Short mmCIF file of C-alpha atoms in Angstrom, two decimals:
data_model
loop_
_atom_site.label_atom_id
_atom_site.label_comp_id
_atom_site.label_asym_id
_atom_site.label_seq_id
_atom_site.Cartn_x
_atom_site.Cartn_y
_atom_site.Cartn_z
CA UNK H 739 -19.81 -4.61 -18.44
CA UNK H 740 -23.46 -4.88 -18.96
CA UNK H 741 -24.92 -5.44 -22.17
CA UNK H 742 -26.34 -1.50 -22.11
CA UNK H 743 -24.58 0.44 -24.99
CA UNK H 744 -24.43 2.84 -22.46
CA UNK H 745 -20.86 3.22 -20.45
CA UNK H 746 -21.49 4.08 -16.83
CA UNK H 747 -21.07 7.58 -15.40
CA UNK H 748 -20.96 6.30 -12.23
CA UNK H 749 -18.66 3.46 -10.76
CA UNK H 750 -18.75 2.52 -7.23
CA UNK H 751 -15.02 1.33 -6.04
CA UNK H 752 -15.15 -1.10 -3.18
CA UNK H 753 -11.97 -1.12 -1.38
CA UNK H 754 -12.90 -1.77 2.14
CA UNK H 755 -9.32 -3.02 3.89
CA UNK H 756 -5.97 -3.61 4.13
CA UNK H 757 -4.10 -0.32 4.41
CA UNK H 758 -1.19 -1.53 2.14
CA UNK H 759 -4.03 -2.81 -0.56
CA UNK H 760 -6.27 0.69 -0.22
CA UNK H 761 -2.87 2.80 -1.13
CA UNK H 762 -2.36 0.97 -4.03
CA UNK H 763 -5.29 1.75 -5.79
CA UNK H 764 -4.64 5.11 -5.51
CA UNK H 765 -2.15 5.16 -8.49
CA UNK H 766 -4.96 3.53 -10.52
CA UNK H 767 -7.69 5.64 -9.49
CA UNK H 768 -5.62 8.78 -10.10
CA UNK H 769 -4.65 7.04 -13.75
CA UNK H 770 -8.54 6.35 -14.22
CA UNK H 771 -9.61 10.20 -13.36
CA UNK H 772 -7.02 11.42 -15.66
CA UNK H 773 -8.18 9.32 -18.36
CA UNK H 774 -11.56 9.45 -17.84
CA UNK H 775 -12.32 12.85 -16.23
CA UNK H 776 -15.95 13.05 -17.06
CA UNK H 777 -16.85 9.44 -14.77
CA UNK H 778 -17.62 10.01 -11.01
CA UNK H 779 -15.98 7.48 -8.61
CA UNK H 780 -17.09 6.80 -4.98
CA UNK H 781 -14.75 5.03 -3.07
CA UNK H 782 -16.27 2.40 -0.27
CA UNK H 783 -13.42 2.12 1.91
CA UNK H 784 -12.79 2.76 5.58
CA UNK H 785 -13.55 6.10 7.33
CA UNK H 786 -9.15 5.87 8.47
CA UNK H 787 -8.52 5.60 5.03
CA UNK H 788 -10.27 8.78 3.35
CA UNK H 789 -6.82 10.87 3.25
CA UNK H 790 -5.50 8.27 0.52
CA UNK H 791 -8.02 10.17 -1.52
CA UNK H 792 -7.80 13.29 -0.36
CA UNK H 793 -5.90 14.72 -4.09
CA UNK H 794 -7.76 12.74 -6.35
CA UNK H 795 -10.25 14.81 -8.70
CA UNK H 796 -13.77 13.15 -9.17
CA UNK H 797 -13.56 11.05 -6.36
CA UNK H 798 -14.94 10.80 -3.38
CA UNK H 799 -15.15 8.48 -0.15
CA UNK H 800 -18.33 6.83 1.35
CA UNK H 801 -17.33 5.12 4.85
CA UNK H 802 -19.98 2.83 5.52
CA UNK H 803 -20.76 2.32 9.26
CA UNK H 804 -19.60 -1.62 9.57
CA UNK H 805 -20.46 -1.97 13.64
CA UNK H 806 -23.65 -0.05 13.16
CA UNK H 807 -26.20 0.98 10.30
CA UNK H 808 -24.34 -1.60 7.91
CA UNK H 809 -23.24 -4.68 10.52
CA UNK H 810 -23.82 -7.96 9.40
CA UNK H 811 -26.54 -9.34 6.12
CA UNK H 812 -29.30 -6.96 6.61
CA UNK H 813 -26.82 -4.06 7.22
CA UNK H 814 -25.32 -5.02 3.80
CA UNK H 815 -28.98 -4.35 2.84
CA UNK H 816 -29.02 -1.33 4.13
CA UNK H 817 -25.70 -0.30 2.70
CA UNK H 818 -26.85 -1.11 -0.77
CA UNK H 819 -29.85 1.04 -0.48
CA UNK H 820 -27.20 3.89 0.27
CA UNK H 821 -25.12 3.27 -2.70
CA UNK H 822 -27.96 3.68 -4.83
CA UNK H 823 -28.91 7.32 -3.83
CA UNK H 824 -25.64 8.31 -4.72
CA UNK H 825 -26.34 7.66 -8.29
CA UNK H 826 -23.86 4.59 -8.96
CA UNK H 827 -24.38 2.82 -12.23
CA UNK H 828 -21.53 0.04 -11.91
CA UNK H 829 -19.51 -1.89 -9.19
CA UNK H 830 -16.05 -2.54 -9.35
CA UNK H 831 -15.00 -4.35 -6.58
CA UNK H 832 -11.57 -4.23 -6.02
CA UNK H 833 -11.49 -6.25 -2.61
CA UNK H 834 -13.75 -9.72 -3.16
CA UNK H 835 -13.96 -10.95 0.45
CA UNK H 836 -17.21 -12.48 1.74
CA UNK H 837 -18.43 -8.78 3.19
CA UNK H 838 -18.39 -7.37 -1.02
CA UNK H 839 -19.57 -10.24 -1.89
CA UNK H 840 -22.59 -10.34 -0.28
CA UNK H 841 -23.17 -6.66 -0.82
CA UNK H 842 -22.59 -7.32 -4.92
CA UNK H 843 -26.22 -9.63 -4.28
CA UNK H 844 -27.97 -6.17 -3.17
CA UNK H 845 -26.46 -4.85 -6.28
CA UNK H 846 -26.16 -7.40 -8.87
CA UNK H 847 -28.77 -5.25 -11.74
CA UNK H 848 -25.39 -3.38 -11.91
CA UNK H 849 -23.59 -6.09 -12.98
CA UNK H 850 -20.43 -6.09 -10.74
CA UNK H 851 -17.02 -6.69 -11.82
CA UNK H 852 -14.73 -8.44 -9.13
CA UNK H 853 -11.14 -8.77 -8.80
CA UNK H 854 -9.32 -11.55 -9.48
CA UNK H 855 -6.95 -11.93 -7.15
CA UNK H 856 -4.82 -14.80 -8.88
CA UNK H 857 -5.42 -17.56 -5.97
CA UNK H 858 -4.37 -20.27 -7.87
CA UNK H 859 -1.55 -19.20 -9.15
CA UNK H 860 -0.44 -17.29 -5.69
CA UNK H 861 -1.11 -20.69 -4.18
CA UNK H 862 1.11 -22.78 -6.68
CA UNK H 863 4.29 -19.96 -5.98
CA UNK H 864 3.57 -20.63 -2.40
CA UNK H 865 3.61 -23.83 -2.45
CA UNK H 866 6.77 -24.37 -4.70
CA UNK H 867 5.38 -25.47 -7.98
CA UNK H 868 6.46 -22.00 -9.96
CA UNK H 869 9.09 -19.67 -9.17
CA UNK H 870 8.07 -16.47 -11.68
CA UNK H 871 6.93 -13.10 -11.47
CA UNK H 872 2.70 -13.09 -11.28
CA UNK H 873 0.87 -10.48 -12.32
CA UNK H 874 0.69 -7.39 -9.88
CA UNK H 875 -1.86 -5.86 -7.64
CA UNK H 876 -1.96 -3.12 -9.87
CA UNK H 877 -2.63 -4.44 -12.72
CA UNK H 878 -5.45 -6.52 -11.30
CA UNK H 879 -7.32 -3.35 -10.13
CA UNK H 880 -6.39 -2.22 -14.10
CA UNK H 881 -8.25 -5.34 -15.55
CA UNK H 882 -11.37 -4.78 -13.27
CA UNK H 883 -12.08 -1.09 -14.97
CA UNK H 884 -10.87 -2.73 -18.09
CA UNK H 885 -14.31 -5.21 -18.03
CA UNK H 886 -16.66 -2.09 -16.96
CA UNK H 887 -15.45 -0.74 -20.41
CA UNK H 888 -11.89 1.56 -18.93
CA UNK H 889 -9.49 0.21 -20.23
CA UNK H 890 -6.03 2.29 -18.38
CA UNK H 891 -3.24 3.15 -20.70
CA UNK H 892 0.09 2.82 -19.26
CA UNK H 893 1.87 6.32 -19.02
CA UNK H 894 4.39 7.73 -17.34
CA UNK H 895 2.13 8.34 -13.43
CA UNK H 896 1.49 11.80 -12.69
CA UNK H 897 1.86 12.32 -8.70
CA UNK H 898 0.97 14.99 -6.26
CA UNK H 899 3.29 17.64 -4.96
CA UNK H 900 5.14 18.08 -2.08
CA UNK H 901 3.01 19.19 0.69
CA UNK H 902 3.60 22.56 2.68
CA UNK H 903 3.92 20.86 6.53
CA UNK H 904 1.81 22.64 9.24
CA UNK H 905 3.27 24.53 11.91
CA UNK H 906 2.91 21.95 14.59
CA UNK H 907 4.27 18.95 12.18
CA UNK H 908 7.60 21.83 11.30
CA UNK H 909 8.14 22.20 14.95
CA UNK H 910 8.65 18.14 15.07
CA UNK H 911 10.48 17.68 11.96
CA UNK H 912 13.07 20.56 13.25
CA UNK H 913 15.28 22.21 10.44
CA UNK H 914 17.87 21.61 8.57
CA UNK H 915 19.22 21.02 4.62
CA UNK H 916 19.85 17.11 5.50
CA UNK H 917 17.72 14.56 3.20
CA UNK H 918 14.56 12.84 5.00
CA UNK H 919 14.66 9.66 5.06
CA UNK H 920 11.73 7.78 6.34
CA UNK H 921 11.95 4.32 8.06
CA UNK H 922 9.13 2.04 9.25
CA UNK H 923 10.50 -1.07 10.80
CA UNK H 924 7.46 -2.69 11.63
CA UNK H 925 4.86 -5.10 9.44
CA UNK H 926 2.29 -7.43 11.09
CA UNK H 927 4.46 -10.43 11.43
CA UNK H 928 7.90 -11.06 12.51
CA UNK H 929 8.64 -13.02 9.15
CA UNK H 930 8.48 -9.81 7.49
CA UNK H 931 10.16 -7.76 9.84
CA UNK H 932 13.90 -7.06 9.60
CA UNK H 933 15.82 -7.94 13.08
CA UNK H 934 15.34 -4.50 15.35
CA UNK H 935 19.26 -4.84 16.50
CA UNK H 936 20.12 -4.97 12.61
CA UNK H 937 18.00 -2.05 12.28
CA UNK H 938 19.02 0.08 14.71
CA UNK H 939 22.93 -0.64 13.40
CA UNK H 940 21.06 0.54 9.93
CA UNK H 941 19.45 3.80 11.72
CA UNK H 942 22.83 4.77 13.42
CA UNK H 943 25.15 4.95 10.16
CA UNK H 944 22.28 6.10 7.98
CA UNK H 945 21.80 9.31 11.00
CA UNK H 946 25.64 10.44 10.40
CA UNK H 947 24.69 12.08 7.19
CA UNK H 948 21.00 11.97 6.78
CA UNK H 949 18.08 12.99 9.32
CA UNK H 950 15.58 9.70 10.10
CA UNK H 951 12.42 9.91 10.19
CA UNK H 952 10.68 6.62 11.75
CA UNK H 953 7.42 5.86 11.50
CA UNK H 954 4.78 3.44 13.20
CA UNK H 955 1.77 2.98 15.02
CA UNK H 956 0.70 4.43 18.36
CA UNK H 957 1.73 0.66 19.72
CA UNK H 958 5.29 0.82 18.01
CA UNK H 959 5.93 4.46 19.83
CA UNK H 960 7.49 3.41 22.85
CA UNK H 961 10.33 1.23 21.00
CA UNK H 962 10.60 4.44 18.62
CA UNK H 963 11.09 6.59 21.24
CA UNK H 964 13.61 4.47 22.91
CA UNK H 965 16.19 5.54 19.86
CA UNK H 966 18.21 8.41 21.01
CA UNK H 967 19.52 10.35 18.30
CA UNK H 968 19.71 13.89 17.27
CA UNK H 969 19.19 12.75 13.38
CA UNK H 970 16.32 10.64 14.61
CA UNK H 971 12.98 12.05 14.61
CA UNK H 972 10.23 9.49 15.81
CA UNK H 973 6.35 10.55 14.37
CA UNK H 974 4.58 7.31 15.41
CA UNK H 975 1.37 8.76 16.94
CA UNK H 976 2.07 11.87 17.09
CA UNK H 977 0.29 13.22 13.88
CA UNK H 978 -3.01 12.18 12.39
CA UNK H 979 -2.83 10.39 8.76
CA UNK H 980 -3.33 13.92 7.45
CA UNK H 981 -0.02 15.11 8.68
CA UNK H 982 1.84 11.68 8.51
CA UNK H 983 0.94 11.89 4.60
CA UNK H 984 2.09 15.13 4.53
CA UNK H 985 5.59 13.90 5.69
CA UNK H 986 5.88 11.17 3.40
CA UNK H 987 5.35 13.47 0.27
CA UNK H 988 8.05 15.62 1.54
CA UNK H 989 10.57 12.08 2.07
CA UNK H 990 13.53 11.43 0.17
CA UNK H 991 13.14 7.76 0.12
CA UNK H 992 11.61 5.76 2.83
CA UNK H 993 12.86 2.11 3.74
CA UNK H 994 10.18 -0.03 4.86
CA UNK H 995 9.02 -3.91 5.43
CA UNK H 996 6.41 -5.41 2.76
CA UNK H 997 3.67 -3.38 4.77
CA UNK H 998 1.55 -0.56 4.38
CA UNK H 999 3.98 1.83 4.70
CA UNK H 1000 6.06 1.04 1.21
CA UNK H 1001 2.75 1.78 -0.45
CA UNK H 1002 1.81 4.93 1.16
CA UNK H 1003 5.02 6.66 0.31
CA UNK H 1004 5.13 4.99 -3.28
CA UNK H 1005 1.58 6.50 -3.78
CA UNK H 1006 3.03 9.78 -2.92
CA UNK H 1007 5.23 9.37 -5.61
CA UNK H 1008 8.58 8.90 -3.06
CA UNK H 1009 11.55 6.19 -3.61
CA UNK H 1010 11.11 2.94 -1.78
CA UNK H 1011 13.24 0.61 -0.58
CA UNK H 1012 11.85 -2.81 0.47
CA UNK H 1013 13.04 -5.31 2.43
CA UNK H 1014 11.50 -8.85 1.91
CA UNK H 1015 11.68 -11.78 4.32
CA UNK H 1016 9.00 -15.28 3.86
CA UNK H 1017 6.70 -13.17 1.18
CA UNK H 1018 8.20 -12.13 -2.22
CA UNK H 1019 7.82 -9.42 -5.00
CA UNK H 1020 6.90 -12.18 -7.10
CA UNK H 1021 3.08 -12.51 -5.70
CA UNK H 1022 2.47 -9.04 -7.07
CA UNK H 1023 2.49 -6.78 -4.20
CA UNK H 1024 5.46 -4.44 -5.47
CA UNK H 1025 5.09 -0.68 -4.63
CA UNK H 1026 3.89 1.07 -7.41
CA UNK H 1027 6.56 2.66 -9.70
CA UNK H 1028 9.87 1.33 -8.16
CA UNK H 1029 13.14 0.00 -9.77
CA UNK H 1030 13.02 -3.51 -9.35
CA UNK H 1031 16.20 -3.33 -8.23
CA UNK H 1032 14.91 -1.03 -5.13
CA UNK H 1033 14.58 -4.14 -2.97
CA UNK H 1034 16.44 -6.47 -0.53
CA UNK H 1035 15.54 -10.06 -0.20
CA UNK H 1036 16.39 -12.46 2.51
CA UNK H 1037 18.75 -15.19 1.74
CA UNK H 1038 16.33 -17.92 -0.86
CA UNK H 1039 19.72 -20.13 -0.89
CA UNK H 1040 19.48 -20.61 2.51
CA UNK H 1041 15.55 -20.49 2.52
CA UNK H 1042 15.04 -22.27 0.12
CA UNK H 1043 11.13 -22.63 0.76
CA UNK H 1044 10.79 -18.67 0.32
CA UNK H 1045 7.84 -17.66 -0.38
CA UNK H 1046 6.35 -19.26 2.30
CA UNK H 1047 2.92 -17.23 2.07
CA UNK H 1048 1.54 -14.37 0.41
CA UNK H 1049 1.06 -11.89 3.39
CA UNK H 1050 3.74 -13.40 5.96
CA UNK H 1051 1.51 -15.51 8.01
CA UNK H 1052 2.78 -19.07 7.49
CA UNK H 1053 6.32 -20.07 7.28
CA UNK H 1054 8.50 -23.54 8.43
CA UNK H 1055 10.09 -23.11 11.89
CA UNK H 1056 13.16 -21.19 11.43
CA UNK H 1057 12.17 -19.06 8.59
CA UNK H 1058 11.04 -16.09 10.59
CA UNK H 1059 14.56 -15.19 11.26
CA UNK H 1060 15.70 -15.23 7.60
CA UNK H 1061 15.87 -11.74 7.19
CA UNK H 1062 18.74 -11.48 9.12
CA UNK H 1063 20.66 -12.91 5.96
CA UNK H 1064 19.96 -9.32 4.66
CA UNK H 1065 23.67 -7.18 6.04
CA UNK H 1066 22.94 -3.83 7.28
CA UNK H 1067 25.68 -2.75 5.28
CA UNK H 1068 23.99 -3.67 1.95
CA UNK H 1069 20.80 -1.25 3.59
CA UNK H 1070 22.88 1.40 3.91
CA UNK H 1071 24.80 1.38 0.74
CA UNK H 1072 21.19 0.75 -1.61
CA UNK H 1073 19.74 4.13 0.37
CA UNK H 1074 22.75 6.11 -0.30
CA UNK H 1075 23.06 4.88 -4.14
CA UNK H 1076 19.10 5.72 -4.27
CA UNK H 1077 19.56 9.05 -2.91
CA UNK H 1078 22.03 9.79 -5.74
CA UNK H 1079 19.89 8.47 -8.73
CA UNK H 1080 17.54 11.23 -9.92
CA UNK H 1081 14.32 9.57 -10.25
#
């Protein structure tokens, strides 16, 4: 914080990309407002992304136009002029990448406060030398409003409630009294993706008792679709974020990679279960409010080298098929023992 006596009214939150990393500082930000109700928070973040935000009181998005107005160092320039005639009186920059960096120069009067995002120590877990539990993502966004002067008390997370589904998104879902249970099966590299074939065996004794909702991108449709199944409901493209939010609240758990999706419906307040292959819950990238016991991992016995990164990309030859150590069987059974915990 600067040396001003006076606390900011004002904070700028730059949070430009990853999906996964923009849903998890929703928790915090909703934590923040409810703590601090009186500060205004503008969120710099990605046009796609402004229905994470959508709930949160106090807060509101700017999308800056990265291939136009705001491309490249003198669009950064640009950008920062912006910023200022919203009224911002502090940066917290949640991302620190080269692009916020540059932009904290245009705006360093204010006295930025940038996330640490542990590199050392995420390098030394990847590369062997510790095997412990670092601190999470969460927490790092906590100690960033913690140095503007916010400090965030831990308390039991207030989340919002189930949303009332549109007619066109009712017509998809279809009705009945069975639970929803949502299932993404994708992530951005194979090392974090559990085997399709074990997956499918997952999807068909999971749709006996439960209906399955599965969930994707507009390039993971066509797979989707390919699952015939009168429990199975595919979404993938077929609702904007809006709508695919709206689903998520009304989930009784969703199973999902280390991706995106975990931390969507764990914003929503919804029980996740992960499934880990070369990264690890250890690096700090959790879902927010889950049992730690609400994850599968692959086989570290017979990977010994796991984690091999922190977001999936790098791993020894071989290692991208160690999540097939994980039994469908053991899927199945952790949903169904979820479903009967009250949470």
């Amino acid at each position: 914080m600067s040396n001003s006596t006076a606390k900011p009214k004002h904070i700028l939150v730059i949070r430009l990309s990853a999906m996964g990393d923009v849903a998890m500082t929703v928790p915090v930000l909703r934590a923040f407002t409810e703590q601090y109700p009186e500060i205004k928070l503008t969120v710099l973040t990605r046009e796609f992304f402004k229905p994470f935000f959508r709930d949160l009181e106090n807060v509101s998005v700017f999308a800056p136009d990265l291939k136009g107005n705001h491309k490249g160092f003198f669009g950064l320039l640009e950008l920062s002029k912006d910023l200022r005639m919203l009224g911002i009186d502090a940066v917290a920059d949640l991302h620190n990448v080269l692009r916020s960096n540059i932009l904290k120069i245009f705006l360093l009067d204010l006295k930025p406060i940038q996330l640490d995002k542990g590199r050392a120590e995420k390098k030394a877990l990847v590369k062997g030398k510790i095997f412990e539990q670092l601190k999470s993502t969460h927490q790092r966004y906590k100690d960033v409003f913690e140095k503007l002067g916010f400090p965030i008390k831990d308390s039991d997370p207030i989340f919002p409630e189930r949303a009332q589904l549109n007619s066109k998104t009712l017509n998809l879902m279809g009705s009945d009294t069975k639970n929803w249970i949502g299932i993404a099966p994708f992530a951005a590299y194979k090392s974090k993706m559990y085997p399709l074939d074990l997956m499918e065996s997952v999807i068909k004794d999971l749709s006996k008792s439960y209906k399955i909702l599965l969930f994707g991108s507009k390039d993971d449709a066509a797979y989707l679709s390919s699952i015939k199944n009168e429990n199975v409901t595919n979404i993938a493209g077929k609702l904007n974020l809006d709508e695919e939010l709206d689903v998520i609240s009304n989930l009784d758990v969703m199973l999902s990679m280390d991706s995106g999706n975990a931390h969507l419906a764990a914003m929503m307040g919804v029980k996740v279960l992960t499934l880990w292959g070369v990264t690890h819950p250890y690096a700090g990238f959790f879902p927010f409010h889950q049992d730690e016991n609400n994850a599968l991992l692959a086989d570290r016995k017979k990977f010994p080298e796991i984690p091999t990164s922190i977001y999936g990309n790098k791993f020894p030859e071989g290692y991208e098929n160690c999540m097939a150590t994980i039994d469908p069987r053991d899927v199945v059974e952790k949903i169904e023992n979820i479903l009967k915990k009250p949470y």
